[in-house]
Amino acid sequence: MDLDSIECVSYSDGMDEDEIHLHHHHSEFSSTKSRNGSTNHNISMVSMAIAPATSVHELLECPVCTNSMYPPIHQCHNGHTLCSTCKTRVHNRCPTCRQELGDIRCLALEKVAESLELPCKFYSLGCPEIFPYYSKLKHETVCNFRPYSCPYAGSDCSVVGDIPFLVAHLRDDHKVDMHTGCTFNHRYVKSNPREVENATWMLTVFHCFGQYFCLHFEAFQLGMAPVYMAFLRFMGDENEARNYSYSLEVGGNGRKLMWEGMPRSVRDSHRKVRDSHDGLIIQRNMALFFSGGDKKELKLRVTGRIWKGQQNSDVRVCIPNLCS
């Protein structure tokens, strides 16, 4: 979709409408030489000397990927260790001494790992939890302190960080429009609306109740039917998102569609939310009907608001028939 042909008019909480143009948007394993020249790997001495958690973490750190090693832990004849995933990546050659790895397991280090409790790898971001070695991985996949992925849908952005960092990133790097307030009124204008391609973009970020919300609007092909969709994502975890609700409304020519729901967390990817149809969906024919005129130009006005609390049970939600 040619995004340069779309413009947006927005105001928040009493602000005047203004024109907004959318843009495309180890420690290493310790070894010593004895007098007869043989190598002595003293795991017991190492384990006694690694009381600090940071030393334990370094001891179990793979020298290739720098992730924590989990059994099976492999070692070469000289005692250098690495994780089983990286063993195949280095073509069975020790990355430290270049000797052939073979199939030697470092059983002593594996037993040390089984006896340890380690802090979550996101401790520097505020997680205070300490877990048995084997429980740590499972926790880290759902840790509330893990970084968020950039929610910008217009490109495959790999930036991660906490919410304040991502807000600045969206504003400075993606040039996303920022608004303060909990109500909005956007006008979408698109010439030649019959040329609907798969296209996504983030329209704006709202700041209200001390939180940030991402309002998305896009056009895409749903089966054989071109549709437009608007939805809201909460910049935080799902348990916090449940504290808020939002509504969207679009209409014209005496008709209107309404949507009310709970914003999804940005932990859920943009595509996951879109493909679940969790938002206001407008068929192209209905969108053109709302636009009026000769149907040669799309003119949609989407209004909405965000509030704190659960959604109203008596509000009627209208969803168009996507099969027609």
GROMACS .gro file of C-alpha atoms in nm:
model
  324
    1MET     CA    1   0.000   0.000   0.000
    2ASP     CA    2   0.124   0.344  -0.088
    3LEU     CA    3   0.137   0.498   0.255
    4ASP     CA    4   0.229   0.840   0.121
    5SER     CA    5  -0.127   0.874  -0.002
    6ILE     CA    6  -0.269   0.829   0.348
    7GLU     CA    7  -0.308   1.113   0.588
    8CYS     CA    8  -0.431   1.118   0.940
    9VAL     CA    9  -0.601   1.389   1.139
   10SER     CA   10  -0.584   1.351   1.514
   11TYR     CA   11  -0.675   1.530   1.832
   12SER     CA   12  -0.662   1.415   2.192
   13ASP     CA   13  -0.858   1.531   2.497
   14GLY     CA   14  -0.978   1.858   2.354
   15MET     CA   15  -0.679   1.925   2.131
   16ASP     CA   16  -0.750   2.081   1.794
   17GLU     CA   17  -0.731   1.856   1.491
   18ASP     CA   18  -0.397   1.866   1.319
   19GLU     CA   19  -0.275   1.709   0.997
   20ILE     CA   20  -0.051   1.408   1.046
   21HIS     CA   21   0.114   1.229   0.753
   22LEU     CA   22   0.197   0.863   0.795
   23HIS     CA   23   0.545   0.743   0.700
   24HIS     CA   24   0.661   0.397   0.585
   25HIS     CA   25   0.732   0.322   0.821
   26HIS     CA   26   3.401  -1.785   3.164
   27SER     CA   27   3.536  -1.817   3.332
   28GLU     CA   28   3.724  -2.092   3.146
   29PHE     CA   29   3.752  -2.440   3.293
   30SER     CA   30   4.057  -2.435   3.518
   31SER     CA   31   4.343  -2.668   3.431
   32THR     CA   32   4.699  -2.696   3.560
   33LYS     CA   33   5.009  -2.881   3.447
   34SER     CA   34   5.159  -3.134   3.686
   35ARG     CA   35   5.531  -3.200   3.707
   36ASN     CA   36   5.507  -3.496   3.472
   37GLY     CA   37   5.343  -3.274   3.209
   38SER     CA   38   4.991  -3.417   3.237
   39THR     CA   39   4.690  -3.192   3.262
   40ASN     CA   40   4.500  -3.194   3.588
   41HIS     CA   41   4.141  -3.066   3.584
   42ASN     CA   42   4.053  -2.983   3.942
   43ILE     CA   43   3.678  -2.935   3.949
   44SER     CA   44   3.653  -2.966   4.327
   45MET     CA   45   3.897  -2.681   4.382
   46VAL     CA   46   3.714  -2.471   4.124
   47SER     CA   47   3.374  -2.535   4.282
   48MET     CA   48   3.509  -2.437   4.623
   49ALA     CA   49   3.637  -2.110   4.485
   50ILE     CA   50   3.327  -2.000   4.296
   51ALA     CA   51   3.095  -1.901   4.574
   52PRO     CA   52   3.002  -1.565   4.415
   53ALA     CA   53   2.711  -1.608   4.174
   54THR     CA   54   2.895  -1.414   3.906
   55SER     CA   55   3.184  -1.663   3.913
   56VAL     CA   56   2.943  -1.955   3.889
   57HIS     CA   57   2.774  -1.793   3.593
   58GLU     CA   58   3.108  -1.741   3.421
   59LEU     CA   59   3.216  -2.100   3.486
   60LEU     CA   60   2.904  -2.229   3.312
   61GLU     CA   61   2.919  -1.980   3.026
   62CYS     CA   62   2.977  -2.128   2.682
   63PRO     CA   63   3.278  -1.955   2.520
   64VAL     CA   64   3.107  -1.960   2.179
   65CYS     CA   65   2.749  -1.840   2.233
   66THR     CA   66   2.804  -1.703   2.590
   67ASN     CA   67   2.479  -1.866   2.705
   68SER     CA   68   2.471  -2.082   3.017
   69MET     CA   69   2.562  -2.444   2.949
   70TYR     CA   70   2.318  -2.721   3.032
   71PRO     CA   71   2.394  -3.093   3.020
   72PRO     CA   72   2.526  -3.243   2.813
   73ILE     CA   73   2.834  -3.024   2.858
   74HIS     CA   74   3.119  -3.122   2.627
   75GLN     CA   75   3.493  -3.080   2.669
   76CYS     CA   76   3.806  -3.137   2.464
   77HIS     CA   77   4.112  -3.335   2.576
   78ASN     CA   78   4.258  -3.015   2.721
   79GLY     CA   79   3.954  -2.950   2.938
   80HIS     CA   80   3.794  -2.662   2.744
   81THR     CA   81   3.416  -2.680   2.765
   82LEU     CA   82   3.127  -2.573   2.545
   83CYS     CA   83   2.756  -2.638   2.512
   84SER     CA   84   2.603  -2.914   2.302
   85THR     CA   85   2.446  -2.667   2.057
   86CYS     CA   86   2.778  -2.505   1.977
   87LYS     CA   87   2.956  -2.841   1.945
   88THR     CA   88   2.791  -2.890   1.605
   89ARG     CA   89   2.849  -2.528   1.507
   90VAL     CA   90   3.228  -2.554   1.550
   91HIS     CA   91   3.241  -2.877   1.344
   92ASN     CA   92   3.365  -3.083   1.638
   93ARG     CA   93   3.674  -2.864   1.687
   94CYS     CA   94   3.752  -2.696   2.019
   95PRO     CA   95   3.719  -2.319   1.966
   96THR     CA   96   3.993  -2.255   2.224
   97CYS     CA   97   4.274  -2.495   2.127
   98ARG     CA   98   4.142  -2.626   1.792
   99GLN     CA   99   4.176  -2.989   1.905
  100GLU     CA  100   3.914  -3.245   1.806
  101LEU     CA  101   3.634  -3.258   2.061
  102GLY     CA  102   3.522  -3.618   2.032
  103ASP     CA  103   3.242  -3.725   2.266
  104ILE     CA  104   3.387  -3.636   2.605
  105ARG     CA  105   3.135  -3.518   2.864
  106CYS     CA  106   3.240  -3.292   3.149
  107LEU     CA  107   3.044  -3.487   3.410
  108ALA     CA  108   3.201  -3.304   3.704
  109LEU     CA  109   3.086  -2.966   3.573
  110GLU     CA  110   2.741  -3.107   3.503
  111LYS     CA  111   2.713  -3.218   3.867
  112VAL     CA  112   2.826  -2.874   3.981
  113ALA     CA  113   2.550  -2.724   3.763
  114GLU     CA  114   2.286  -2.952   3.916
  115SER     CA  115   2.370  -2.830   4.267
  116LEU     CA  116   2.356  -2.459   4.191
  117GLU     CA  117   2.097  -2.188   4.232
  118LEU     CA  118   2.151  -1.895   3.999
  119PRO     CA  119   1.995  -1.552   3.954
  120CYS     CA  120   1.774  -1.487   3.653
  121LYS     CA  121   1.977  -1.355   3.361
  122PHE     CA  122   1.758  -1.043   3.372
  123TYR     CA  123   1.873  -0.955   3.725
  124SER     CA  124   2.038  -0.640   3.591
  125LEU     CA  125   1.695  -0.530   3.466
  126GLY     CA  126   1.541  -0.577   3.811
  127CYS     CA  127   1.446  -0.945   3.847
  128PRO     CA  128   1.530  -1.053   4.204
  129GLU     CA  129   1.453  -1.424   4.156
  130ILE     CA  130   1.700  -1.709   4.215
  131PHE     CA  131   1.629  -2.054   4.076
  132PRO     CA  132   1.773  -2.403   4.069
  133TYR     CA  133   1.987  -2.438   3.763
  134TYR     CA  134   1.733  -2.640   3.561
  135SER     CA  135   1.439  -2.411   3.647
  136LYS     CA  136   1.620  -2.096   3.539
  137LEU     CA  137   1.566  -2.141   3.165
  138LYS     CA  138   1.193  -2.197   3.200
  139HIS     CA  139   1.153  -1.887   3.415
  140GLU     CA  140   1.354  -1.666   3.178
  141THR     CA  141   1.113  -1.736   2.890
  142VAL     CA  142   0.829  -1.572   3.089
  143CYS     CA  143   1.018  -1.336   3.319
  144ASN     CA  144   0.836  -1.005   3.356
  145PHE     CA  145   1.170  -0.824   3.346
  146ARG     CA  146   1.277  -0.964   3.008
  147PRO     CA  147   1.318  -0.696   2.740
  148TYR     CA  148   1.033  -0.606   2.507
  149SER     CA  149   1.062  -0.625   2.130
  150CYS     CA  150   1.006  -0.312   1.925
  151PRO     CA  151   0.630  -0.297   1.849
  152TYR     CA  152   0.670  -0.110   1.521
  153ALA     CA  153   0.489  -0.310   1.254
  154GLY     CA  154   0.618  -0.138   0.943
  155SER     CA  155   0.954  -0.319   0.939
  156ASP     CA  156   1.132  -0.615   1.091
  157CYS     CA  157   1.296  -0.415   1.368
  158SER     CA  158   1.520  -0.620   1.600
  159VAL     CA  159   1.558  -0.357   1.873
  160VAL     CA  160   1.472  -0.470   2.227
  161GLY     CA  161   1.462  -0.284   2.556
  162ASP     CA  162   1.245  -0.161   2.839
  163ILE     CA  163   0.938   0.055   2.776
  164PRO     CA  164   1.101   0.400   2.822
  165PHE     CA  165   1.379   0.300   2.582
  166LEU     CA  166   1.132   0.170   2.321
  167VAL     CA  167   0.916   0.483   2.346
  168ALA     CA  168   1.221   0.696   2.267
  169HIS     CA  169   1.319   0.453   1.991
  170LEU     CA  170   0.973   0.474   1.830
  171ARG     CA  171   0.978   0.853   1.845
  172ASP     CA  172   1.334   0.912   1.729
  173ASP     CA  173   1.406   0.623   1.492
  174HIS     CA  174   1.065   0.532   1.349
  175LYS     CA  175   0.928   0.889   1.368
  176VAL     CA  176   0.604   0.764   1.523
  177ASP     CA  177   0.350   1.029   1.624
  178MET     CA  178   0.316   1.073   2.001
  179HIS     CA  179   0.001   1.201   2.169
  180THR     CA  180  -0.104   1.265   2.526
  181GLY     CA  181  -0.463   1.187   2.617
  182CYS     CA  182  -0.713   0.904   2.623
  183THR     CA  183  -0.941   0.998   2.333
  184PHE     CA  184  -0.862   1.012   1.965
  185ASN     CA  185  -1.020   1.101   1.633
  186HIS     CA  186  -0.833   0.989   1.322
  187ARG     CA  187  -0.916   1.036   0.957
  188TYR     CA  188  -0.769   0.793   0.704
  189VAL     CA  189  -0.761   0.906   0.342
  190LYS     CA  190  -0.651   0.671   0.065
  191SER     CA  191  -0.677   0.728  -0.308
  192ASN     CA  192  -0.766   0.432  -0.531
  193PRO     CA  193  -0.877   0.209  -0.240
  194ARG     CA  194  -0.937  -0.090  -0.467
  195GLU     CA  195  -0.561  -0.150  -0.478
  196VAL     CA  196  -0.537  -0.306  -0.133
  197GLU     CA  197  -0.206  -0.474  -0.063
  198ASN     CA  198  -0.076  -0.642   0.250
  199ALA     CA  199   0.059  -0.343   0.439
  200THR     CA  200   0.097  -0.256   0.804
  201TRP     CA  201   0.199   0.052   0.991
  202MET     CA  202   0.180   0.202   1.334
  203LEU     CA  203  -0.023   0.518   1.343
  204THR     CA  204   0.048   0.666   1.683
  205VAL     CA  205   0.144   0.611   2.046
  206PHE     CA  206  -0.079   0.744   2.324
  207HIS     CA  207   0.033   0.832   2.675
  208CYS     CA  208  -0.238   0.824   2.940
  209PHE     CA  209  -0.279   0.691   3.295
  210GLY     CA  210   0.101   0.694   3.311
  211GLN     CA  211   0.114   0.417   3.047
  212TYR     CA  212   0.179   0.393   2.672
  213PHE     CA  213  -0.057   0.245   2.413
  214CYS     CA  214   0.007   0.171   2.044
  215LEU     CA  215  -0.279   0.229   1.801
  216HIS     CA  216  -0.243   0.026   1.481
  217PHE     CA  217  -0.432   0.069   1.157
  218GLU     CA  218  -0.370  -0.140   0.848
  219ALA     CA  219  -0.510  -0.283   0.527
  220PHE     CA  220  -0.459  -0.646   0.433
  221GLN     CA  221  -0.614  -0.934   0.243
  222LEU     CA  222  -0.831  -1.161   0.460
  223GLY     CA  223  -0.895  -1.461   0.241
  224MET     CA  224  -1.036  -1.314  -0.078
  225ALA     CA  225  -1.171  -1.004   0.094
  226PRO     CA  226  -0.966  -0.684   0.138
  227VAL     CA  227  -1.025  -0.544   0.485
  228TYR     CA  228  -0.912  -0.259   0.710
  229MET     CA  229  -0.835  -0.317   1.077
  230ALA     CA  230  -0.766  -0.100   1.381
  231PHE     CA  231  -0.654  -0.228   1.721
  232LEU     CA  232  -0.473  -0.118   2.035
  233ARG     CA  233  -0.172  -0.271   2.211
  234PHE     CA  234  -0.054  -0.198   2.562
  235MET     CA  235   0.316  -0.131   2.616
  236GLY     CA  236   0.357  -0.362   2.914
  237ASP     CA  237   0.272  -0.714   3.028
  238GLU     CA  238  -0.061  -0.888   2.985
  239ASN     CA  239  -0.149  -0.877   3.354
  240GLU     CA  240  -0.124  -0.497   3.341
  241ALA     CA  241  -0.312  -0.473   3.010
  242ARG     CA  242  -0.616  -0.630   3.179
  243ASN     CA  243  -0.655  -0.313   3.384
  244TYR     CA  244  -0.756  -0.112   3.075
  245SER     CA  245  -1.026  -0.112   2.809
  246TYR     CA  246  -1.075   0.076   2.484
  247SER     CA  247  -1.340   0.142   2.225
  248LEU     CA  248  -1.325   0.215   1.853
  249GLU     CA  249  -1.599   0.349   1.627
  250VAL     CA  250  -1.620   0.412   1.254
  251GLY     CA  251  -1.920   0.525   1.053
  252GLY     CA  252  -2.083   0.740   0.791
  253ASN     CA  253  -2.407   0.782   0.597
  254GLY     CA  254  -2.607   0.723   0.912
  255ARG     CA  255  -2.439   0.387   0.992
  256LYS     CA  256  -2.161   0.294   1.230
  257LEU     CA  257  -1.955   0.002   1.357
  258MET     CA  258  -1.831  -0.020   1.716
  259TRP     CA  259  -1.564  -0.226   1.886
  260GLU     CA  260  -1.486  -0.254   2.254
  261GLY     CA  261  -1.226  -0.471   2.414
  262MET     CA  262  -0.910  -0.500   2.617
  263PRO     CA  263  -0.577  -0.394   2.466
  264ARG     CA  264  -0.334  -0.673   2.393
  265SER     CA  265   0.014  -0.666   2.540
  266VAL     CA  266   0.306  -0.592   2.309
  267ARG     CA  267   0.436  -0.929   2.430
  268ASP     CA  268   0.195  -1.059   2.165
  269SER     CA  269   0.337  -0.985   1.823
  270HIS     CA  270   0.158  -0.751   1.587
  271ARG     CA  271   0.089  -1.041   1.348
  272LYS     CA  272  -0.054  -1.257   1.628
  273VAL     CA  273  -0.303  -0.986   1.723
  274ARG     CA  274  -0.394  -0.916   1.363
  275ASP     CA  275  -0.442  -1.281   1.272
  276SER     CA  276  -0.667  -1.333   1.576
  277HIS     CA  277  -0.893  -1.053   1.440
  278ASP     CA  278  -0.889  -0.893   1.785
  279GLY     CA  279  -0.991  -0.542   1.683
  280LEU     CA  280  -1.220  -0.332   1.466
  281ILE     CA  281  -1.244  -0.493   1.120
  282ILE     CA  282  -1.402  -0.308   0.827
  283GLN     CA  283  -1.472  -0.470   0.492
  284ARG     CA  284  -1.368  -0.266   0.192
  285ASN     CA  285  -1.722  -0.233   0.055
  286MET     CA  286  -1.844  -0.112   0.393
  287ALA     CA  287  -1.547   0.124   0.422
  288LEU     CA  288  -1.633   0.271   0.080
  289PHE     CA  289  -1.997   0.306   0.189
  290PHE     CA  290  -1.884   0.499   0.495
  291SER     CA  291  -1.665   0.713   0.268
  292GLY     CA  292  -1.961   0.818   0.052
  293GLY     CA  293  -1.913   0.991  -0.281
  294ASP     CA  294  -1.816   0.799  -0.594
  295LYS     CA  295  -1.617   0.532  -0.405
  296LYS     CA  296  -1.294   0.641  -0.573
  297GLU     CA  297  -1.138   0.753  -0.248
  298LEU     CA  298  -1.131   0.601   0.100
  299LYS     CA  299  -1.223   0.844   0.375
  300LEU     CA  300  -1.258   0.677   0.713
  301ARG     CA  301  -1.290   0.851   1.047
  302VAL     CA  302  -1.207   0.628   1.343
  303THR     CA  303  -1.276   0.761   1.691
  304GLY     CA  304  -1.205   0.597   2.022
  305ARG     CA  305  -1.107   0.625   2.383
  306ILE     CA  306  -0.907   0.442   2.648
  307TRP     CA  307  -1.018   0.404   3.006
  308LYS     CA  308  -0.905   0.229   3.321
  309GLY     CA  309  -1.121  -0.063   3.426
  310GLN     CA  310  -1.309  -0.351   3.270
  311GLN     CA  311  -1.516  -0.308   2.955
  312ASN     CA  312  -1.887  -0.235   2.985
  313SER     CA  313  -2.104  -0.545   2.952
  314ASP     CA  314  -2.397  -0.348   2.805
  315VAL     CA  315  -2.201  -0.201   2.514
  316ARG     CA  316  -2.298  -0.345   2.180
  317VAL     CA  317  -2.007  -0.462   1.968
  318CYS     CA  318  -2.066  -0.476   1.594
  319ILE     CA  319  -1.847  -0.703   1.382
  320PRO     CA  320  -1.896  -0.716   1.006
  321ASN     CA  321  -1.962  -1.041   0.824
  322LEU     CA  322  -1.621  -1.128   0.682
  323CYS     CA  323  -1.759  -1.394   0.447
  324SER     CA  324  -1.975  -1.164   0.235
   0.00000   0.00000   0.00000
